[in-house]
């Protein structure tokens, strides 16, 4: 069932099924970008289902504290059930500091939801000298997952307990990019150094997301079978979020309704969040059946497998190059992250 425009259009018009509800009591979940959009709706649902703590990993403290007050009011949860922790994905130092803080806290980590992303910001370089779109959407999320791996591993090792989970949020646009840079020896570096073309904003975003999809696949493949961690990716579909409406600093740049931009009715954030919440909350055997491969891709709340993925994400040689280049750009060496990722 290769993902096509016809498949997307047909399924996007159909109402999504309601989520089955499961108790999340005792769980600790990190959500990047939890102060708005899909991330906010995931946090609201998770808190309502009893999670012990949600950590809102975001860059804007004022906006995050406002979101937290609203979340606590809407879910009638106690102070401390959701916390703001600073995370700036445009800074590798910030990613390291966040991971260090979490590992030193001793908290369990049941699920990491890698949700935060940007698009349509033009050509912006981070303080690390990388293209902001590539760093925020791909490199930093992979780095964060690798750095938090010890906490996920420790939490999943509880005898008789469920697996810990890493959920990547992506876009169906990853299916519709040619990704010509995949032919290069260092595809991530080549994408990062690409000359900006305003007419190809969507292409740049989609390319950053196929890199992210490949990265999630490689993380899933590299985690030893003996380690009780599961990986999935999900796309909320075309959803009415803030994505693409702000610049790299968070300032508003686009105000027209998303329907006028894309010509189709978007889902609400609560609807879009269902695709992410399904692999996060459902029993593991439902999400990762024994014959289902190492990483499902949830689109329209339907599980796609590797044979359905973008062709270039199925290519082992392309995946190897993308992963090795990501490691090279991060300048990782033995001891920085678990050996399974090197």
XYZ file of C-alpha atoms in Angstrom:
342
model
C 0.000 0.000 0.000
C 2.462 2.634 -1.195
C 1.413 6.074 0.024
C 0.118 8.079 -2.940
C -1.683 11.379 -3.391
C -4.849 9.426 -4.146
C -4.502 7.460 -0.902
C -3.885 10.701 0.991
C -6.853 12.549 -0.489
C -9.233 9.643 -0.057
C -8.290 9.084 3.568
C -7.975 12.730 4.525
C -11.639 13.297 3.733
C -12.729 10.441 5.980
C -13.388 11.132 9.669
C -10.710 9.583 11.862
C -11.870 6.893 14.292
C -12.061 7.743 17.967
C -9.161 6.642 20.132
C -9.509 3.679 22.426
C -8.739 4.857 25.942
C -5.979 3.411 28.123
C -4.836 4.351 31.616
C -1.465 6.131 31.669
C -1.111 6.330 35.438
C 2.515 6.346 36.544
C 3.969 7.313 33.192
C 6.421 10.129 32.486
C 6.324 11.528 28.953
C 8.475 14.143 27.218
C 6.822 16.060 24.381
C 8.853 18.480 22.306
C 6.784 21.441 21.184
C 4.057 20.762 23.751
C 2.944 24.385 24.086
C 0.886 24.505 20.870
C -0.769 22.477 18.144
C -0.339 18.711 18.024
C 2.032 18.729 20.995
C -0.451 20.618 23.157
C -3.299 18.262 22.274
C -1.113 15.243 23.010
C -0.221 16.720 26.398
C -3.867 17.454 27.195
C -4.963 13.913 26.345
C -2.073 12.289 28.200
C -2.701 14.330 31.347
C -6.404 13.480 31.208
C -5.505 9.779 31.089
C -3.539 9.976 34.319
C 0.114 10.329 33.343
C 2.218 11.183 36.382
C 4.191 13.873 34.578
C 4.400 15.507 31.172
C 7.547 17.484 30.414
C 6.895 20.222 27.880
C 10.238 20.542 26.098
C 9.980 23.940 24.404
C 12.040 27.043 23.646
C 9.587 29.778 24.681
C 9.085 29.907 28.448
C 6.315 32.515 28.514
C 4.233 30.706 25.919
C 4.875 27.376 27.642
C 3.849 28.599 31.096
C 0.630 29.994 29.618
C -0.025 26.639 27.952
C 0.664 24.815 31.215
C -1.844 26.936 33.125
C -4.434 26.170 30.463
C -3.596 22.449 30.467
C -3.945 22.186 34.250
C -7.263 24.030 34.123
C -8.675 21.905 31.300
C -7.593 18.573 32.781
C -8.135 19.540 36.443
C -4.692 18.181 37.270
C -2.458 19.205 40.137
C 0.509 21.589 39.968
C 3.591 19.753 38.771
C 1.720 17.296 36.551
C 3.153 19.168 33.588
C 6.434 21.094 33.666
C 8.239 23.405 31.272
C 11.840 22.425 30.553
C 13.795 24.617 28.190
C 14.827 23.006 24.912
C 16.090 24.866 21.861
C 16.513 22.411 18.997
C 18.484 25.029 17.063
C 21.279 24.580 19.621
C 23.083 21.284 20.138
C 24.323 22.620 23.482
C 20.691 23.084 24.566
C 19.876 19.520 23.508
C 22.799 18.244 25.587
C 21.782 20.362 28.586
C 18.188 19.130 28.434
C 19.241 15.483 28.234
C 21.763 15.927 31.069
C 19.105 17.497 33.271
C 16.686 14.672 32.585
C 19.191 11.867 33.121
C 20.328 13.451 36.389
C 16.709 13.771 37.579
C 16.402 9.996 37.868
C 12.895 10.140 36.424
C 11.660 7.228 34.318
C 10.968 7.938 30.656
C 8.067 5.946 29.309
C 7.722 7.854 26.047
C 9.592 10.507 24.101
C 7.340 12.219 21.552
C 9.502 14.074 19.049
C 6.928 16.552 17.806
C 8.535 19.991 17.423
C 9.300 21.095 13.870
C 9.542 24.187 11.680
C 8.918 25.033 8.034
C 9.003 28.000 5.661
C 11.624 30.054 7.510
C 13.960 30.799 4.610
C 17.692 30.112 4.806
C 18.756 30.417 8.434
C 21.911 29.002 9.985
C 22.011 27.910 13.614
C 24.809 28.714 16.053
C 26.131 25.254 15.170
C 26.555 26.349 11.550
C 23.820 24.070 10.223
C 20.697 24.833 8.244
C 17.993 25.485 10.852
C 15.362 23.436 9.025
C 17.638 20.394 8.856
C 18.890 20.749 12.425
C 15.512 21.347 14.080
C 13.577 18.769 12.052
C 16.191 16.020 11.848
C 19.610 16.357 13.474
C 18.583 17.580 16.933
C 15.644 15.145 17.305
C 17.992 12.237 16.520
C 20.567 13.615 18.956
C 17.971 13.997 21.713
C 16.719 10.440 21.208
C 20.262 9.062 21.386
C 21.089 11.072 24.510
C 17.868 9.985 26.262
C 18.343 6.348 25.238
C 19.705 5.366 28.699
C 16.499 6.600 30.365
C 14.281 4.846 27.828
C 16.340 1.673 28.223
C 16.204 1.779 32.030
C 12.455 2.374 32.057
C 11.773 -0.428 29.591
C 13.883 -2.825 31.651
C 11.393 -2.936 34.532
C 10.513 -6.604 34.870
C 7.117 -7.397 33.398
C 6.602 -3.795 32.338
C 5.647 -2.436 28.929
C 8.268 -1.164 26.490
C 9.317 2.444 26.570
C 8.587 4.255 23.331
C 10.076 6.778 20.939
C 7.436 8.353 18.696
C 8.511 10.561 15.808
C 6.031 12.988 14.274
C 6.471 13.364 10.528
C 4.515 14.346 7.424
C 3.137 12.515 4.424
C 5.136 15.049 2.427
C 8.133 12.775 3.012
C 6.589 10.536 0.336
C 6.528 13.301 -2.225
C 10.099 14.594 -2.282
C 12.600 13.428 -4.877
C 15.507 13.769 -2.419
C 18.190 13.934 -5.143
C 20.812 14.573 -2.453
C 20.504 10.899 -1.517
C 22.998 10.165 -4.320
C 25.697 12.213 -2.578
C 28.231 10.631 -0.200
C 27.115 13.079 2.526
C 23.411 13.686 1.870
C 22.557 15.499 5.116
C 25.447 17.938 4.732
C 24.450 18.541 1.110
C 20.850 19.299 2.084
C 22.054 21.606 4.861
C 24.251 23.538 2.412
C 21.625 23.736 -0.331
C 21.086 27.189 -1.825
C 17.765 28.622 -0.700
C 14.965 28.774 -3.267
C 11.752 30.429 -2.054
C 9.741 28.530 -4.672
C 10.755 25.230 -3.055
C 9.864 25.864 0.597
C 7.679 22.751 0.722
C 10.386 20.637 -0.930
C 12.904 21.727 1.705
C 10.503 20.858 4.520
C 9.608 17.494 2.994
C 13.300 16.682 2.522
C 14.036 17.459 6.173
C 11.223 15.098 7.085
C 12.411 12.200 4.935
C 15.772 12.612 6.669
C 13.931 12.414 9.984
C 11.971 9.353 8.859
C 15.193 7.617 7.835
C 16.758 8.593 11.149
C 13.876 7.070 13.112
C 14.181 3.883 11.057
C 17.881 3.681 11.826
C 17.318 4.204 15.537
C 14.722 1.419 15.495
C 17.086 -0.853 13.572
C 20.084 -0.170 15.809
C 18.422 -0.707 19.181
C 19.331 -4.275 20.232
C 16.382 -6.714 20.260
C 17.097 -7.408 23.936
C 16.320 -3.772 24.831
C 12.640 -3.112 25.565
C 12.189 0.056 23.489
C 9.778 0.436 20.590
C 9.889 3.061 17.837
C 7.061 4.355 15.643
C 6.395 7.393 13.485
C 3.085 9.073 12.800
C 1.723 11.846 10.635
C -1.249 13.894 11.806
C -2.100 14.769 8.209
C -2.870 18.298 7.059
C -3.672 19.960 10.366
C -4.440 23.540 11.338
C -1.339 24.220 13.446
C 1.184 27.058 13.694
C 3.616 25.176 11.448
C 4.772 27.369 8.590
C 3.294 30.544 10.083
C 6.371 31.759 11.999
C 10.005 32.562 11.344
C 13.037 30.995 13.040
C 12.634 33.274 16.084
C 8.962 32.399 16.575
C 7.568 35.645 15.177
C 4.329 35.442 13.164
C 4.920 35.680 9.408
C 1.813 34.143 7.818
C -1.760 34.832 8.799
C -3.869 33.381 5.995
C -5.910 30.258 6.881
C -4.239 26.964 6.051
C -7.223 25.952 3.905
C -6.535 28.880 1.589
C -2.893 27.840 1.306
C -3.449 24.149 0.549
C -6.941 24.141 -0.921
C -8.353 21.433 1.325
C -9.987 21.322 4.723
C -7.426 20.715 7.475
C -7.981 18.590 10.537
C -8.192 20.189 13.938
C -5.180 19.764 16.195
C -7.146 17.390 18.415
C -7.974 15.232 15.386
C -4.417 15.266 14.088
C -3.049 14.319 17.497
C -4.922 11.002 17.411
C -2.437 9.513 14.941
C 0.397 10.301 17.356
C -1.464 9.174 20.458
C -2.370 5.792 18.970
C 1.175 4.334 18.968
C 1.924 6.150 22.211
C -1.016 4.794 24.217
C -2.181 1.520 22.652
C -0.853 -1.837 23.917
C 2.492 -2.662 22.318
C 1.233 -5.854 20.713
C -1.386 -3.808 18.853
C 1.122 -1.271 17.555
C 4.060 -3.604 16.898
C 2.674 -7.040 15.927
C 5.284 -9.776 15.560
C 5.006 -9.731 11.764
C 4.889 -5.946 11.504
C 8.570 -5.078 11.115
C 10.684 -2.866 13.320
C 8.862 0.443 12.900
C 5.289 1.196 11.817
C 4.373 4.490 10.153
C 0.905 5.650 11.215
C -0.937 7.668 8.568
C -4.652 8.393 9.034
C -4.368 6.037 12.048
C -3.468 3.168 9.706
C -0.153 1.343 10.087
C 2.139 1.319 7.060
C 5.202 -0.936 7.016
C 8.634 -0.556 5.430
C 7.460 -1.825 2.034
C 4.980 1.081 1.983
C 7.543 3.756 2.898
C 9.095 6.265 0.481
C 11.343 4.289 -1.867
C 14.477 6.108 -0.743
C 13.694 5.368 2.905
C 13.575 1.667 2.013
C 17.063 1.779 0.473
C 19.600 0.424 2.982
C 22.541 2.223 1.371
C 20.772 5.587 1.483
C 19.798 5.004 5.096
C 23.403 4.126 5.955
C 24.705 7.320 4.343
C 22.090 9.500 6.034
C 22.811 8.005 9.435
C 26.588 8.132 9.155
C 26.424 11.723 7.927
C 24.151 12.671 10.825
C 26.666 11.179 13.258
C 29.492 13.016 11.467
C 27.701 16.379 11.617
C 27.120 15.835 15.337
C 30.825 14.952 15.659
C 29.924 12.037 17.893
C 32.566 9.682 19.158
C 32.572 6.628 21.362
C 31.332 7.517 24.823
C 29.113 10.385 23.656
C 26.143 8.096 22.972
C 25.515 4.367 23.209
C 27.717 2.275 20.920
C 24.662 0.856 19.130
C 24.244 4.203 17.370
C 27.848 4.516 16.182
